[in-house]
Amino acid sequence: MKIEKRHLLNYSILIPYLILSVLGLIVIYSTTSVSLISSGLNPFKSVFNQGVFWIVSLAAIAFIYKLKLNFLKNGNVLRIALIVEMILLFIARFFTQTVNGAHGWIVLGPISFQPAEYLKVLIVWLLAFTFARKQKLIETYDYQALTKRKWIPRSWSDLKDWRVYSLVLIGMVVIQPDLGNAAIIVLTAVIMYSVSGVGYRWFSGLLTAIVTVSAAFLGLIAIVGVETMGKVPIFGYVAKRFSAFYNPFKDVTDSGHQLANSYYAMSNGGWFGLGLGNSIEKRGYLPESTTDFVFSIVMEELGVIGACLILALVFFLILRIFHVGIKAKNPFNSMMALGIGGMLLMQVFVNIGGISGLIPSTGVTFPFLSQGGNSLLVLSVAIGIVLNIDANEKRDAIYRAEEEQKEQRRRAKMISPTDDKIIPFNRQV
């Protein structure tokens, strides 16, 4: 029996995605229309641009959903994608102008894109591809199956190792410097490593090490001083973010300006908000109110209750993606879905942590709500992959159930395995 893929679509993932995308268009209009009108421009300009990317994203989801998953399991295709990503990151770092203190954007006429955004999905793809092929070794040797080679390449074959690709790509993001996306990629890689099949104690150890190193790093900066860190050429701009993290009200006109006004926005909103479109802080007080700090404006206009409902929808989407990964029988499918869910979760954590002062601000956008076509396109590609994985897993489950039923009928009625014709049961001895 042939099963049409369109009948296996997971609406518990698709519908939240569509709702969040539409909410994103509404929020973008609310946060950009005032400045556009004051500049004498069409108030729907930003919404139109985002809408174009959304249409492209829907087309990308449809294309990826129909794609055979064997395409993602092709090592040559993955290697080409990684090499192209390295080239784009190199161009972004050394041949582009700075945007918000970082060399992260490539501008081609009216189109601009950020290669680091695409690296999030590529890292998940790379690690899922690698770990899925090592399942038997991991079952036997635990973490040693992933660390048997040296981290420093000593031959041409070592240059093709997954760790070399990962370190080079993450390093290229760090030197832009784009610590926000680098943090998301590293945390996503930790999640991927943890679901690869190694003992849970190694995940606990990794998590403890990350927390300890982060705390020690923040403590060291507090002792040495942000001014000293600012003398390092690469991290001069980042030093301002750490200064705001320690005390945003110390310099509200410079380093602490964004975070202080983010606090004002959240305070203004209260429980029920000022009403959609009535934000005060978006009127020139809060920089990056359409991207990094868009959720502060959401809280100001919709209040704590409205913001919590949106967060609940985002977390529901993430949990449904995790559910696909947990149920998947194929190791690659499982780790791919879990990695994408982890990537989304880490992006939400880093963004909310930054606007609330829980962690230093990193310039990471909030999924679906922030203005930015590239971010929406990357997230849509990830959603398309998960929908494809879920449909394939459902179809394989149906085929397995049919085979099991056939086998049961064969045993009960002595059905021939070649032509499925019933063979009379001979009771004579």
XYZ file of N, CA and C in Angstrom, residues 146-253:
324
model
N 33.931 8.582 20.307
C 33.912 9.907 19.696
C 35.214 10.671 19.898
N 36.116 10.150 20.724
C 37.336 10.895 21.052
C 38.598 10.071 20.865
N 38.535 9.029 20.040
C 39.696 8.150 19.911
C 40.835 8.800 19.125
N 40.519 9.814 18.313
C 41.562 10.509 17.564
C 41.993 11.781 18.289
N 43.137 12.306 17.878
C 43.622 13.558 18.457
C 42.810 14.732 17.919
N 42.662 15.770 18.742
C 41.911 16.954 18.319
C 42.723 17.761 17.305
N 44.049 17.667 17.371
C 44.890 18.401 16.426
C 45.132 17.522 15.208
N 44.757 17.972 13.986
C 44.928 17.140 12.791
C 46.396 16.918 12.467
N 46.737 15.676 12.132
C 48.116 15.348 11.798
C 48.264 14.833 10.372
N 47.150 14.622 9.701
C 47.195 14.139 8.323
C 45.999 14.703 7.568
N 45.993 14.473 6.237
C 44.894 14.959 5.414
C 43.573 14.341 5.836
N 43.584 13.055 6.211
C 42.342 12.392 6.623
C 41.795 13.010 7.903
N 42.678 13.484 8.782
C 42.231 14.103 10.024
C 41.514 15.428 9.769
N 41.855 16.100 8.652
C 41.214 17.370 8.344
C 39.744 17.199 8.016
N 39.345 15.959 7.692
C 37.944 15.691 7.377
C 37.181 15.200 8.603
N 37.829 15.222 9.768
C 37.185 14.757 10.981
C 36.140 15.770 11.437
N 35.049 15.300 12.068
C 33.950 16.173 12.473
C 34.383 17.216 13.488
N 35.351 16.870 14.334
C 35.795 17.823 15.351
C 36.542 18.996 14.730
N 37.307 18.715 13.681
C 38.038 19.790 13.008
C 37.063 20.754 12.352
N 36.080 20.209 11.641
C 35.049 21.062 11.036
C 34.366 21.914 12.104
N 33.985 21.284 13.209
C 33.240 21.992 14.255
C 34.064 23.117 14.857
N 35.317 22.811 15.212
C 36.162 23.817 15.845
C 36.456 24.982 14.913
N 36.736 24.684 13.650
C 37.048 25.748 12.689
C 35.834 26.653 12.484
N 34.659 26.052 12.290
C 33.449 26.831 12.039
C 33.069 27.686 13.243
N 33.112 27.092 14.436
C 32.777 27.855 15.643
C 33.798 28.969 15.872
N 35.076 28.659 15.633
C 36.119 29.668 15.788
C 35.929 30.850 14.850
N 35.475 30.571 13.620
C 35.248 31.646 12.656
C 34.087 32.531 13.070
N 33.108 31.964 13.777
C 32.001 32.766 14.293
C 32.473 33.621 15.472
N 33.318 33.050 16.323
C 33.818 33.770 17.507
C 34.622 34.996 17.110
N 35.469 34.885 16.075
C 36.353 35.999 15.731
C 35.629 37.097 14.960
N 34.345 36.937 14.664
C 33.648 37.998 13.920
C 33.534 39.318 14.704
N 33.318 39.463 15.986
C 32.916 38.438 16.940
C 31.381 38.370 17.044
N 30.872 37.155 17.050
C 29.434 36.931 17.214
C 29.274 35.885 18.314
N 29.432 36.348 19.545
C 29.425 35.416 20.672
C 28.040 34.841 20.929
N 26.993 35.543 20.520
C 25.640 35.046 20.723
C 25.384 33.773 19.932
N 25.611 33.847 18.615
C 25.425 32.657 17.788
C 26.438 31.577 18.130
N 27.658 31.981 18.504
C 28.660 30.992 18.909
C 28.197 30.238 20.153
N 27.593 30.959 21.108
C 27.095 30.311 22.325
C 25.969 29.330 22.000
N 25.063 29.740 21.106
C 23.963 28.846 20.716
C 24.501 27.581 20.058
N 25.489 27.747 19.168
C 26.061 26.601 18.456
C 26.759 25.659 19.429
N 27.529 26.222 20.362
C 28.241 25.378 21.339
C 27.249 24.630 22.231
N 26.234 25.323 22.735
C 25.243 24.680 23.600
C 24.445 23.627 22.836
N 24.154 23.899 21.569
C 23.469 22.904 20.741
C 24.349 21.688 20.530
N 25.655 21.919 20.320
C 26.589 20.804 20.160
C 26.663 19.956 21.430
N 26.586 20.609 22.589
C 26.579 19.865 23.857
C 25.336 18.979 23.939
N 24.192 19.511 23.533
C 22.960 18.719 23.520
C 23.103 17.542 22.561
N 23.656 17.791 21.375
C 23.853 16.720 20.393
C 24.776 15.639 20.945
N 25.841 16.057 21.603
C 26.772 15.096 22.195
C 26.070 14.266 23.265
N 25.183 14.912 24.010
C 24.500 14.231 25.110
C 23.485 13.204 24.617
N 22.870 13.448 23.457
C 21.872 12.504 22.935
C 22.494 11.511 21.960
N 23.820 11.533 21.828
C 24.481 10.644 20.870
C 24.509 9.195 21.329
N 24.208 8.963 22.613
C 24.239 7.605 23.142
C 25.277 7.405 24.222
N 26.100 8.423 24.497
C 27.098 8.304 25.559
C 26.392 8.312 26.918
N 27.088 7.856 27.940
C 26.515 7.800 29.277
C 26.088 9.169 29.774
N 24.992 9.210 30.498
C 24.451 10.498 30.961
C 25.425 11.234 31.862
N 26.330 10.516 32.503
C 27.282 11.168 33.410
C 28.198 12.142 32.659
N 28.432 11.852 31.362
C 29.282 12.753 30.585
C 28.558 14.054 30.281
N 27.224 13.974 30.099
C 26.442 15.202 29.921
C 26.487 16.038 31.194
N 26.331 15.370 32.345
C 26.400 16.082 33.619
C 27.758 16.740 33.790
N 28.808 16.009 33.402
C 30.153 16.565 33.505
C 30.361 17.754 32.584
N 29.867 17.649 31.341
C 29.987 18.747 30.392
C 29.241 19.980 30.882
N 28.014 19.766 31.356
C 27.203 20.883 31.835
C 27.862 21.560 33.024
N 28.382 20.757 33.937
C 29.080 21.308 35.105
C 30.305 22.106 34.687
N 31.043 21.574 33.709
C 32.249 22.261 33.232
C 31.900 23.599 32.590
N 30.824 23.626 31.777
C 30.425 24.868 31.114
C 29.999 25.922 32.133
N 29.191 25.500 33.109
C 28.734 26.435 34.139
C 29.915 26.955 34.947
N 30.844 26.068 35.301
C 32.004 26.460 36.102
C 32.899 27.429 35.351
N 33.196 27.108 34.081
C 34.062 27.977 33.278
C 33.397 29.334 33.054
N 32.099 29.334 32.786
C 31.375 30.597 32.569
C 31.396 31.458 33.825
N 31.131 30.841 34.968
C 31.150 31.586 36.229
C 32.541 32.129 36.531
N 33.565 31.297 36.271
C 34.943 31.738 36.505
C 35.314 32.882 35.571
N 34.854 32.803 34.321
C 35.146 33.847 33.339
C 34.505 35.170 33.740
N 33.231 35.106 34.154
C 32.541 36.326 34.587
C 33.187 36.894 35.848
N 33.598 35.997 36.753
C 34.272 36.464 37.959
C 35.605 37.116 37.655
N 36.343 36.538 36.691
C 37.637 37.101 36.305
C 37.474 38.495 35.715
N 36.453 38.654 34.859
C 36.209 39.979 34.260
C 35.837 40.990 35.332
N 35.041 40.529 36.322
C 34.654 41.430 37.405
C 35.872 41.891 38.203
N 36.855 40.981 38.363
C 38.061 41.321 39.133
C 39.016 42.189 38.318
N 39.280 41.737 37.070
C 40.237 42.452 36.216
C 39.680 43.800 35.766
N 38.372 43.790 35.454
C 37.735 45.024 34.989
C 37.376 44.958 33.521
N 36.222 45.503 33.217
C 35.745 45.493 31.831
C 36.636 46.351 30.946
N 37.215 47.432 31.508
C 38.058 48.314 30.720
C 39.288 47.582 30.198
N 39.848 46.703 31.030
C 41.017 45.924 30.602
C 40.650 44.989 29.459
N 39.492 44.358 29.566
C 39.044 43.457 28.507
C 38.795 44.223 27.217
N 38.330 45.453 27.344
C 38.032 46.256 26.171
C 39.259 46.596 25.344
N 40.453 46.443 25.904
C 41.679 46.719 25.166
C 42.018 45.621 24.172
N 41.392 44.438 24.339
C 41.601 43.358 23.376
C 40.862 43.719 22.099
N 41.556 43.777 20.937
C 40.926 44.283 19.709
C 39.639 43.565 19.321
N 39.612 42.246 19.406
C 38.447 41.486 18.951
C 37.248 41.728 19.853
N 37.493 41.872 21.155
C 36.406 41.909 22.120
C 36.130 43.304 22.668
N 36.587 44.328 21.969
C 36.338 45.680 22.443
C 34.856 46.003 22.537
N 34.107 45.630 21.503
C 32.661 45.903 21.506
C 31.950 45.022 22.518
N 32.438 43.779 22.674
C 31.808 42.846 23.610
C 31.957 43.334 25.044
N 33.053 44.071 25.318
C 33.288 44.559 26.676
C 32.140 45.435 27.155
N 31.520 46.194 26.260
C 30.395 47.042 26.645
C 29.213 46.203 27.125
N 29.025 45.048 26.498
C 27.917 44.176 26.897
C 28.141 43.618 28.298
N 29.402 43.296 28.616
C 29.695 42.811 29.964
C 29.547 43.930 30.986
N 29.919 45.138 30.598
C 29.751 46.271 31.499
C 28.279 46.472 31.834
N 27.418 46.356 30.814
C 25.980 46.505 31.049
C 25.436 45.348 31.876
N 26.008 44.180 31.717
C 25.553 43.014 32.471
C 25.768 43.204 33.967
N 26.921 43.758 34.345
C 27.217 43.946 35.764
C 26.383 45.064 36.383
N 26.206 46.151 35.653
C 25.407 47.266 36.183
C 24.931 48.142 35.031
N 23.755 47.861 34.480
C 23.286 48.627 33.316
C 22.990 50.095 33.642
N 22.743 50.406 34.911
C 22.386 51.782 35.278
C 23.610 52.638 35.615
N 24.783 52.031 35.521
C 26.009 52.784 35.770
C 26.290 53.761 34.636
N 25.941 53.349 33.418
C 26.161 54.209 32.258
C 24.971 54.033 31.304
N 23.855 54.638 31.661
C 22.616 54.440 30.895
C 22.643 55.153 29.544
N 23.615 56.013 29.322
C 23.701 56.701 28.032
C 24.573 55.957 27.027
